[in-house]
C-alpha positions as a LaTeX table, in Angstrom:
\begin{tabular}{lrrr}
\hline
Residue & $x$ (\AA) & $y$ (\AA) & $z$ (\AA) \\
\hline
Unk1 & 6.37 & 2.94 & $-84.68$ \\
Unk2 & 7.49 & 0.88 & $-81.53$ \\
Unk3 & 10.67 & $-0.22$ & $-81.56$ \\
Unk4 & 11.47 & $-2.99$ & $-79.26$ \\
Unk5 & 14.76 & $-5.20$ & $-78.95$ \\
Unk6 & 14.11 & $-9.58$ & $-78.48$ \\
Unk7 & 16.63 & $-12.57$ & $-78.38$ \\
Unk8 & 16.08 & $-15.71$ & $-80.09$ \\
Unk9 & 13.80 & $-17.33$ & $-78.34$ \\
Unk10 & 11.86 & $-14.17$ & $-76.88$ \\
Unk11 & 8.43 & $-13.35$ & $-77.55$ \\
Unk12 & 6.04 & $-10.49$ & $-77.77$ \\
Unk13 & 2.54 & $-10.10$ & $-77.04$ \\
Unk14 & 0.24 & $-8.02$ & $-79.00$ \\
Unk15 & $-3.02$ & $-7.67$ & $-77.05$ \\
Unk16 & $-4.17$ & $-11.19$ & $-75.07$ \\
Unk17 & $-4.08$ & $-13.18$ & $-78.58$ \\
Unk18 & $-0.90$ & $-12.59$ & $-80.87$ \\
Unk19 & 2.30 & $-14.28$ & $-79.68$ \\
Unk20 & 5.45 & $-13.33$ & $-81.76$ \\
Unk21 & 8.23 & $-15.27$ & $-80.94$ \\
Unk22 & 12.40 & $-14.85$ & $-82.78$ \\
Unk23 & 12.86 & $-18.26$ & $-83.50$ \\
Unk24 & 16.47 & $-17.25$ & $-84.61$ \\
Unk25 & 18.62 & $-14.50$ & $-86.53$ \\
Unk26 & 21.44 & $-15.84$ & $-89.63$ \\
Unk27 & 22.81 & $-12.70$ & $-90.91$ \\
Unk28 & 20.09 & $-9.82$ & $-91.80$ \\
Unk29 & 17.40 & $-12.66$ & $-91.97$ \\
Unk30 & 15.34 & $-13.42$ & $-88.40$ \\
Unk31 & 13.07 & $-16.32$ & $-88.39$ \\
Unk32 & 9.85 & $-15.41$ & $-86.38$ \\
Unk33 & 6.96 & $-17.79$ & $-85.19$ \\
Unk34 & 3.52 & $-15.88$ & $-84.92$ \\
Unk35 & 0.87 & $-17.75$ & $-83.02$ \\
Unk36 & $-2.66$ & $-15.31$ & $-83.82$ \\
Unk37 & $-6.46$ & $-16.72$ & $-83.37$ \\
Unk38 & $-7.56$ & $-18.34$ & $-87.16$ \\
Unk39 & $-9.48$ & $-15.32$ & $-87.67$ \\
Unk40 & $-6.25$ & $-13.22$ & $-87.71$ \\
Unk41 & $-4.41$ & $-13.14$ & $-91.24$ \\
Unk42 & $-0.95$ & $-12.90$ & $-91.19$ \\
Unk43 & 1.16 & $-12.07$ & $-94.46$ \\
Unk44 & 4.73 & $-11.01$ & $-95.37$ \\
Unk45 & 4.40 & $-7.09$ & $-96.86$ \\
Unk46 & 4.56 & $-8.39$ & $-100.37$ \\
Unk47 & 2.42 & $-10.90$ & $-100.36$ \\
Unk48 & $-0.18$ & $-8.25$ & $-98.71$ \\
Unk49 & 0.68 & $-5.44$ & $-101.46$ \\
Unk50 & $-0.59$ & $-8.29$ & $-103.90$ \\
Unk51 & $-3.54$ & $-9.40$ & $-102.72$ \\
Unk52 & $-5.15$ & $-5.75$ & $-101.88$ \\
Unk53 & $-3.38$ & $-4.21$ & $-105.10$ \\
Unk54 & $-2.20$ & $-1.42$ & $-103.36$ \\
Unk55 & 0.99 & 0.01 & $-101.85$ \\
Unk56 & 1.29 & 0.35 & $-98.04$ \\
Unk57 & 3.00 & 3.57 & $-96.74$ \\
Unk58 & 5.34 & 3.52 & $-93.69$ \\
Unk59 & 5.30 & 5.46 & $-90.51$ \\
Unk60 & 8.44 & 7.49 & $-91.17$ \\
Unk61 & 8.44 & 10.18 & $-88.82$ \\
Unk62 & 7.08 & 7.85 & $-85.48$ \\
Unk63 & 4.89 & 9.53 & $-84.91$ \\
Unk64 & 2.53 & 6.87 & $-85.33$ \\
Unk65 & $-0.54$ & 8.61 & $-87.19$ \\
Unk66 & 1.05 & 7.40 & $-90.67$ \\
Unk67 & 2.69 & 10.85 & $-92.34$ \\
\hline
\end{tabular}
């Protein structure tokens, strides 16, 4: 897993298409603003564990291949 740091109003870029922005931080809640092509779905963890019915395991040791 990357871990990178942002201020409010900061943005990342995730190949030339995805633009995540920190819109602003109140406590242990951050407010982000995605911009992604239509074609790109974009969901909260939950809401994704709902629709596909399935659980989604973490990177945990960062090594990045999942286990």
């Amino acid at each position: 897993m990357l871990i990178l740091t942002r201020r409010v109003g900061e943005t990342l870029v995730i190949g030339d298409a995805i633009e995540v922005t920190v819109l602003g931080v109140k406590g242990n809640q951050v407010r982000l603003g995605i911009k992604a092509p239509k074609d790109v779905t974009v969901h909260r963890e939950e809401v994704y564990q709902r629709i596909h019915g399935e659980t989604v395991h973490h990177d945990t040791d960062g090594s990045g291949d999942g286990g």
